[in-house]
Amino acid sequence: MRAVDLIQKKRNGGTLSYDEIAYLINGYCKGDIPDYQMSAWAMAVYFQGMNKKETADLTMAMAHSGDTVDLSPIRGMKADKHSTGGVGDKTTLIVAPLVAAIGIPVAKMSGKGLGHTGGTIDKLEAIPGLRTELARDDFFEQVNEIGIAVVGQSGNLTPADKKLYALRDVTATVESIPLIASSVMSKKIAAGADAIVLDVKTGSGAFMKSLEDSETLAKAMVDIGTEVGRKTAAVISDMDQPLGFAIGNALEVQEAIATLRGEGPEDLEQLCLTLAAHMAVLTGRTETTEEAEELLREALRSGAASAKFRAFAAAQGGDPNVIDNPELLPQAEDTIEVLAAEDGWVAAIQAEQLGLAAMKLGAGRAAKDDPIDYAVGITLRKKVGDQVRSGETLAVLHVRRGAVGLEAIAEETREAYSIGSRQPVPRPLLLSIVTAEGSVRLS
Ligand code: URA
């Protein structure tokens, strides 16, 4: 087999077999196929697409390019979730203990943040003492004992995806549905869960800008999961503004704790309940999402969900007192209020711009090995649909005293807000649910 023939076949609209796809992926991983040939192939896929079987074959070739996790030492149907990326997206911190509180085991691997999006591992590490590295047996034992463990990705999981994703990033081949679907699903399949719920974002701050494209992506991922025997569903939600009010590691932990106590922002609670309800149905914990939502709301009301978060934090060495005393979380030295320059209504908030502003404050990384400051970030005082008067606070920056560039960051935050002269028509958060049976529009 020669890479050039496979590139040509795809360029001309042909269909690749599993052996051909595996030849490319394994060859690229080993360094036998150079970046320039893999780039040409990725561009051919970008233009010609892949059918269902090719996409599943690519997923499995990447899933088996490194270690795979066998979760069978953990009792029961294990659930996982994945978000296609968001700003202020602290859903894992809420959904994982919430489903664990109703008896669904969560053995989860999460990532660190890069660029404008945050990572669950960074958020968890904002809790004083909390470790996100556990030996494999301790990881299994913790899930069997308290129902939940969340750790950083360890070992050599999906090296082919890591290499190919980095290449796609610099060759304008990220926005391809089969390439995104196989990239996400290879990681989820290698991580071993039986049931996978995908939190797919749509809108200006997401990979897929239209609902139709987001549904196509969601369907591609659900098809892959279903084809390889994992129960899979996707919830498509609007990403035209950050989720909740907090952006930044400790600030998001604080908001997640409030949500687990039933005192969180409505949008965040609604999305978390929906994701968790689908995890309950896919794992067979409940028959319907309505039944699941009742149990989950009761877990929020009764304190079972926040108690699960406390047990989880303590088991991984974190200070469990942060649940009752959030001031024990890292606190920024100073705050700066970002004021509205005009009267009107908030029409839109550029989530990506706010994510970048938070990163510049020190909450995220511009490069992979940059250090981060857990305390800094942004809290929104106004969200889409709110009325504002000139001089009123739009958002608060939580900053390091004397940090450079604060004025410019405050200006970028102000500019992330679009203020209109009329009250905007409210947009629903939840737009569509995609399961193996098909998709259902929610509005
Ligand atoms: N997230 C991934 O993990 N892979 C992609 O290709 C895009 C988003």
Short mmCIF file of C-alpha atoms in Angstrom, two decimals, residues 96-425:
data_model
loop_
_atom_site.label_atom_id
_atom_site.label_comp_id
_atom_site.label_asym_id
_atom_site.label_seq_id
_atom_site.Cartn_x
_atom_site.Cartn_y
_atom_site.Cartn_z
CA ALA A 96 -20.63 13.84 37.46
CA PRO A 97 -21.58 14.08 41.19
CA LEU A 98 -25.24 14.55 40.29
CA VAL A 99 -25.54 11.26 38.40
CA ALA A 100 -23.31 9.52 40.95
CA ALA A 101 -25.80 10.69 43.62
CA ILE A 102 -28.54 8.64 41.92
CA GLY A 103 -26.33 5.56 41.64
CA ILE A 104 -24.70 5.84 38.22
CA PRO A 105 -20.93 5.15 38.41
CA VAL A 106 -18.72 7.82 36.85
CA ALA A 107 -15.10 6.89 36.05
CA LYS A 108 -14.02 9.90 34.10
CA MET A 109 -10.90 11.18 32.42
CA SER A 110 -10.85 14.88 31.66
CA GLY A 111 -8.50 17.32 30.00
CA LYS A 112 -6.73 20.57 30.76
CA GLY A 113 -7.75 23.82 29.10
CA LEU A 114 -6.04 25.43 26.14
CA GLY A 115 -6.77 28.81 24.54
CA HIS A 116 -10.18 30.31 25.21
CA THR A 117 -11.78 27.12 26.61
CA GLY A 118 -11.22 25.90 30.15
CA GLY A 119 -10.57 22.31 31.21
CA THR A 120 -12.23 20.30 33.97
CA ILE A 121 -8.87 19.24 35.43
CA ASP A 122 -7.77 22.86 35.96
CA LYS A 123 -11.09 23.65 37.62
CA LEU A 124 -10.80 20.68 39.98
CA GLU A 125 -7.20 21.57 40.83
CA ALA A 126 -8.45 24.95 42.05
CA ILE A 127 -9.74 23.05 45.11
CA PRO A 128 -6.88 23.13 47.64
CA GLY A 129 -5.18 19.73 47.87
CA LEU A 130 -7.23 17.96 45.19
CA ARG A 131 -5.17 15.44 43.17
CA THR A 132 -6.19 14.49 39.65
CA GLU A 133 -3.64 11.69 39.27
CA LEU A 134 -4.67 8.35 40.74
CA ALA A 135 -3.13 4.92 40.29
CA ARG A 136 -5.42 2.77 38.14
CA ASP A 137 -6.46 0.43 40.99
CA ASP A 138 -7.17 3.37 43.31
CA PHE A 139 -9.26 4.92 40.54
CA PHE A 140 -11.36 1.73 40.21
CA GLU A 141 -11.64 1.32 43.98
CA GLN A 142 -12.80 4.91 44.48
CA VAL A 143 -15.56 4.51 41.88
CA ASN A 144 -16.68 1.23 43.46
CA GLU A 145 -16.71 2.87 46.90
CA ILE A 146 -18.19 6.33 46.35
CA GLY A 147 -19.44 6.13 42.76
CA ILE A 148 -17.19 8.77 41.23
CA ALA A 149 -13.60 9.58 40.29
CA VAL A 150 -12.36 12.21 37.84
CA VAL A 151 -8.72 12.13 36.76
CA GLY A 152 -6.49 13.71 34.13
CA GLN A 153 -5.75 11.77 30.98
CA SER A 154 -2.87 9.48 31.73
CA GLY A 155 -0.97 6.92 29.75
CA ASN A 156 -0.87 6.90 26.01
CA LEU A 157 -4.53 7.42 25.07
CA THR A 158 -5.29 7.96 21.35
CA PRO A 159 -1.84 9.24 20.27
CA ALA A 160 -3.02 9.22 16.62
CA ASP A 161 -5.77 11.71 17.46
CA LYS A 162 -3.34 13.98 19.34
CA LYS A 163 -0.99 14.08 16.36
CA LEU A 164 -3.71 14.42 13.73
CA TYR A 165 -5.63 17.10 15.68
CA ALA A 166 -2.47 19.22 16.01
CA LEU A 167 -1.91 18.84 12.26
CA ARG A 168 -5.54 19.73 11.43
CA ASP A 169 -5.26 22.82 13.61
CA VAL A 170 -2.57 24.28 11.33
CA THR A 171 -3.88 22.99 7.98
CA ALA A 172 -7.44 24.38 8.09
CA THR A 173 -8.96 20.90 8.36
CA VAL A 174 -10.58 21.06 11.81
CA GLU A 175 -14.12 21.86 10.62
CA SER A 176 -14.83 18.51 8.98
CA ILE A 177 -17.71 16.50 10.42
CA PRO A 178 -16.14 13.00 9.98
CA LEU A 179 -12.80 14.26 11.36
CA ILE A 180 -14.37 15.94 14.43
CA ALA A 181 -16.73 13.01 15.06
CA SER A 182 -13.94 10.41 14.87
CA SER A 183 -11.61 12.56 16.98
CA VAL A 184 -14.13 12.97 19.82
CA MET A 185 -15.43 9.40 19.71
CA SER A 186 -11.98 7.75 19.52
CA LYS A 187 -11.14 9.36 22.89
CA LYS A 188 -14.48 8.41 24.46
CA ILE A 189 -14.27 4.82 23.22
CA ALA A 190 -10.66 4.45 24.42
CA ALA A 191 -11.72 5.80 27.85
CA GLY A 192 -14.02 2.80 28.28
CA ALA A 193 -17.50 4.01 29.38
CA ASP A 194 -20.61 2.03 28.43
CA ALA A 195 -22.81 5.09 27.96
CA ILE A 196 -21.72 8.40 26.45
CA VAL A 197 -23.68 11.66 26.46
CA LEU A 198 -22.36 14.36 24.14
CA ASP A 199 -22.90 18.02 24.93
CA VAL A 200 -22.77 19.55 21.46
CA LYS A 201 -22.62 23.34 21.27
CA THR A 202 -23.97 25.34 18.39
CA GLY A 203 -23.73 29.06 17.52
CA SER A 204 -21.10 31.75 17.20
CA GLY A 205 -18.81 30.33 19.87
CA ALA A 206 -18.90 26.74 18.59
CA PHE A 207 -17.27 24.68 15.81
CA MET A 208 -20.66 24.25 14.17
CA LYS A 209 -22.43 27.57 13.65
CA SER A 210 -25.80 26.26 12.40
CA LEU A 211 -28.22 23.89 14.09
CA GLU A 212 -28.35 21.70 10.96
CA ASP A 213 -24.55 21.19 10.94
CA SER A 214 -24.56 20.54 14.69
CA GLU A 215 -27.25 17.89 14.23
CA THR A 216 -25.24 16.25 11.45
CA LEU A 217 -22.16 16.19 13.69
CA ALA A 218 -24.18 14.86 16.64
CA LYS A 219 -25.72 12.16 14.46
CA ALA A 220 -22.30 11.11 13.14
CA MET A 221 -21.03 10.71 16.72
CA VAL A 222 -24.15 8.88 17.93
CA ASP A 223 -23.91 6.52 14.92
CA ILE A 224 -20.26 5.72 15.69
CA GLY A 225 -20.98 5.02 19.36
CA THR A 226 -24.00 2.89 18.52
CA GLU A 227 -22.11 0.96 15.84
CA VAL A 228 -19.36 -0.03 18.30
CA GLY A 229 -21.78 -1.01 21.08
CA ARG A 230 -21.74 2.09 23.28
CA LYS A 231 -25.06 3.67 24.21
CA THR A 232 -24.74 7.22 22.89
CA ALA A 233 -26.91 10.34 22.79
CA ALA A 234 -26.27 14.03 22.12
CA VAL A 235 -27.84 17.19 23.53
CA ILE A 236 -27.44 20.25 21.29
CA SER A 237 -27.42 23.58 23.10
CA ASP A 238 -26.95 27.22 22.20
CA MET A 239 -23.47 28.70 22.70
CA ASP A 240 -24.24 32.31 21.91
CA GLN A 241 -23.15 33.33 25.39
CA PRO A 242 -21.17 31.72 28.22
CA LEU A 243 -22.95 29.19 30.40
CA GLY A 244 -23.82 30.55 33.84
CA PHE A 245 -22.09 33.67 35.15
CA ALA A 246 -18.57 32.53 36.08
CA ILE A 247 -15.48 32.11 33.87
CA GLY A 248 -12.25 31.09 35.60
CA ASN A 249 -11.28 28.06 37.63
CA ALA A 250 -12.12 28.79 41.30
CA LEU A 251 -15.04 31.01 40.26
CA GLU A 252 -16.50 28.13 38.25
CA VAL A 253 -16.03 25.66 41.10
CA GLN A 254 -17.96 28.06 43.33
CA GLU A 255 -20.78 28.30 40.77
CA ALA A 256 -20.81 24.50 40.34
CA ILE A 257 -21.16 24.05 44.12
CA ALA A 258 -24.05 26.55 44.19
CA THR A 259 -25.72 24.59 41.37
CA LEU A 260 -25.29 21.31 43.24
CA ARG A 261 -27.09 22.96 46.15
CA GLY A 262 -29.94 23.93 43.82
CA GLU A 263 -28.90 27.60 43.90
CA GLY A 264 -27.20 27.85 40.51
CA PRO A 265 -28.01 29.83 37.36
CA GLU A 266 -31.05 28.55 35.50
CA ASP A 267 -29.30 27.88 32.16
CA LEU A 268 -26.56 25.87 33.80
CA GLU A 269 -28.97 23.82 35.91
CA GLN A 270 -31.21 23.13 32.93
CA LEU A 271 -28.37 21.84 30.73
CA CYS A 272 -26.90 19.75 33.56
CA LEU A 273 -30.25 18.14 34.36
CA THR A 274 -30.80 17.30 30.70
CA LEU A 275 -27.34 15.76 30.23
CA ALA A 276 -27.68 13.83 33.50
CA ALA A 277 -31.19 12.60 32.59
CA HIS A 278 -29.88 11.16 29.31
CA MET A 279 -27.05 9.45 31.19
CA ALA A 280 -29.70 7.89 33.45
CA VAL A 281 -31.68 6.55 30.49
CA LEU A 282 -28.66 5.26 28.55
CA THR A 283 -27.33 3.38 31.59
CA GLY A 284 -30.78 1.92 32.26
CA ARG A 285 -31.07 3.68 35.65
CA THR A 286 -34.45 5.05 34.57
CA GLU A 287 -36.79 4.35 31.67
CA THR A 288 -37.53 7.95 30.79
CA THR A 289 -35.79 11.30 31.05
CA GLU A 290 -38.83 12.66 32.96
CA GLU A 291 -38.42 10.00 35.64
CA ALA A 292 -34.68 10.75 35.74
CA GLU A 293 -35.22 14.51 36.11
CA GLU A 294 -37.43 13.92 39.14
CA LEU A 295 -34.74 11.83 40.84
CA LEU A 296 -32.04 14.32 39.90
CA ARG A 297 -34.01 17.33 41.18
CA GLU A 298 -34.57 15.47 44.42
CA ALA A 299 -30.78 14.84 44.67
CA LEU A 300 -30.25 18.61 44.36
CA ARG A 301 -33.01 19.41 46.89
CA SER A 302 -32.02 16.81 49.47
CA GLY A 303 -28.32 17.69 49.49
CA ALA A 304 -27.34 14.26 48.10
CA ALA A 305 -25.64 15.84 45.05
CA SER A 306 -23.50 18.29 47.05
CA ALA A 307 -22.68 15.51 49.55
CA LYS A 308 -21.42 13.41 46.63
CA PHE A 309 -19.21 16.28 45.48
CA ARG A 310 -17.85 16.60 49.02
CA ALA A 311 -17.07 12.85 49.22
CA PHE A 312 -15.42 12.97 45.80
CA ALA A 313 -13.26 16.02 46.64
CA ALA A 314 -12.21 14.47 49.96
CA ALA A 315 -11.39 11.09 48.37
CA GLN A 316 -8.99 12.83 45.96
CA GLY A 317 -7.29 14.81 48.74
CA GLY A 318 -9.25 18.04 48.29
CA ASP A 319 -10.47 20.22 51.15
CA PRO A 320 -14.15 19.20 51.58
CA ASN A 321 -14.85 22.37 53.57
CA VAL A 322 -14.91 24.38 50.33
CA ILE A 323 -18.46 23.11 49.83
CA ASP A 324 -19.76 25.05 52.84
CA ASN A 325 -17.11 27.78 52.78
CA PRO A 326 -16.35 28.74 49.17
CA GLU A 327 -14.09 31.54 50.48
CA LEU A 328 -11.56 28.75 51.11
CA LEU A 329 -11.09 28.57 47.33
CA PRO A 330 -8.32 30.78 45.88
CA GLN A 331 -9.49 34.41 45.85
CA ALA A 332 -8.26 37.13 43.48
CA GLU A 333 -6.42 40.08 45.00
CA ASP A 334 -8.52 42.72 43.30
CA THR A 335 -11.61 43.31 41.18
CA ILE A 336 -12.35 45.69 38.33
CA GLU A 337 -15.89 46.53 37.23
CA VAL A 338 -16.53 46.71 33.49
CA LEU A 339 -19.20 49.33 32.88
CA ALA A 340 -21.71 49.69 30.05
CA ALA A 341 -21.04 52.61 27.73
CA GLU A 342 -24.66 52.98 26.61
CA ASP A 343 -28.29 52.26 27.51
CA GLY A 344 -30.09 49.28 25.96
CA TRP A 345 -30.48 45.53 26.14
CA VAL A 346 -27.77 42.88 25.95
CA ALA A 347 -28.31 41.38 22.50
CA ALA A 348 -25.34 38.95 22.40
CA ILE A 349 -22.15 38.10 24.29
CA GLN A 350 -19.15 36.80 22.36
CA ALA A 351 -18.24 33.81 24.49
CA GLU A 352 -14.93 33.21 22.74
CA GLN A 353 -13.81 36.80 23.32
CA LEU A 354 -14.61 36.52 27.05
CA GLY A 355 -12.76 33.19 27.18
CA LEU A 356 -9.71 34.89 25.67
CA ALA A 357 -10.03 37.81 28.13
CA ALA A 358 -10.11 35.34 31.05
CA MET A 359 -7.08 33.55 29.59
CA LYS A 360 -5.16 36.85 29.43
CA LEU A 361 -6.00 37.48 33.10
CA GLY A 362 -4.18 34.20 33.80
CA ALA A 363 -7.14 31.78 34.06
CA GLY A 364 -6.09 29.81 30.97
CA ARG A 365 -3.11 28.88 28.85
CA ALA A 366 -1.99 30.38 25.55
CA ALA A 367 0.56 27.55 25.24
CA LYS A 368 0.34 24.00 26.55
CA ASP A 369 2.82 24.39 29.44
CA ASP A 370 1.83 27.88 30.65
CA PRO A 371 1.09 28.15 34.39
CA ILE A 372 -2.41 29.24 35.40
CA ASP A 373 -3.83 31.32 38.23
CA TYR A 374 -6.86 29.55 39.76
CA ALA A 375 -8.22 32.70 41.41
CA VAL A 376 -8.63 35.04 38.44
CA GLY A 377 -11.45 35.23 35.93
CA ILE A 378 -14.64 37.05 35.05
CA THR A 379 -18.11 37.06 36.57
CA LEU A 380 -20.92 38.29 34.36
CA ARG A 381 -23.48 40.62 35.89
CA LYS A 382 -25.55 40.91 32.71
CA LYS A 383 -26.58 38.22 30.26
CA VAL A 384 -28.46 38.20 26.97
CA GLY A 385 -31.92 39.79 27.35
CA ASP A 386 -30.98 41.94 30.37
CA GLN A 387 -31.61 45.67 30.30
CA VAL A 388 -28.59 47.91 31.04
CA ARG A 389 -28.05 51.58 31.71
CA SER A 390 -24.90 53.43 30.77
CA GLY A 391 -22.48 53.17 33.71
CA GLU A 392 -24.03 49.97 35.07
CA THR A 393 -21.74 46.97 35.65
CA LEU A 394 -21.70 44.43 32.82
CA ALA A 395 -19.05 42.14 34.32
CA VAL A 396 -16.43 42.01 37.06
CA LEU A 397 -12.81 41.08 36.40
CA HIS A 398 -11.09 39.17 39.22
CA VAL A 399 -7.44 40.10 38.82
CA ARG A 400 -3.93 40.00 40.22
CA ARG A 401 -3.11 43.43 41.66
CA GLY A 402 -0.84 45.34 39.30
CA ALA A 403 -1.10 42.77 36.46
CA VAL A 404 -0.22 44.21 33.06
CA GLY A 405 -2.78 44.95 30.37
CA LEU A 406 -5.83 45.10 32.66
CA GLU A 407 -7.27 48.17 30.94
CA ALA A 408 -7.12 46.49 27.54
CA ILE A 409 -8.71 43.31 28.95
CA ALA A 410 -11.52 45.39 30.50
CA GLU A 411 -12.09 47.01 27.10
CA GLU A 412 -12.15 43.60 25.35
CA THR A 413 -14.71 42.42 27.91
CA ARG A 414 -16.90 45.46 27.26
CA GLU A 415 -16.61 44.85 23.51
CA ALA A 416 -17.69 41.23 23.92
CA TYR A 417 -21.13 42.62 24.82
CA SER A 418 -23.43 43.77 21.98
CA ILE A 419 -25.96 46.27 23.31
CA GLY A 420 -29.09 46.75 21.19
CA SER A 421 -31.84 49.33 21.39
CA ARG A 422 -34.64 46.73 21.69
CA GLN A 423 -35.22 43.83 23.98
CA PRO A 424 -34.12 40.70 22.03
CA VAL A 425 -36.48 37.78 21.51
#
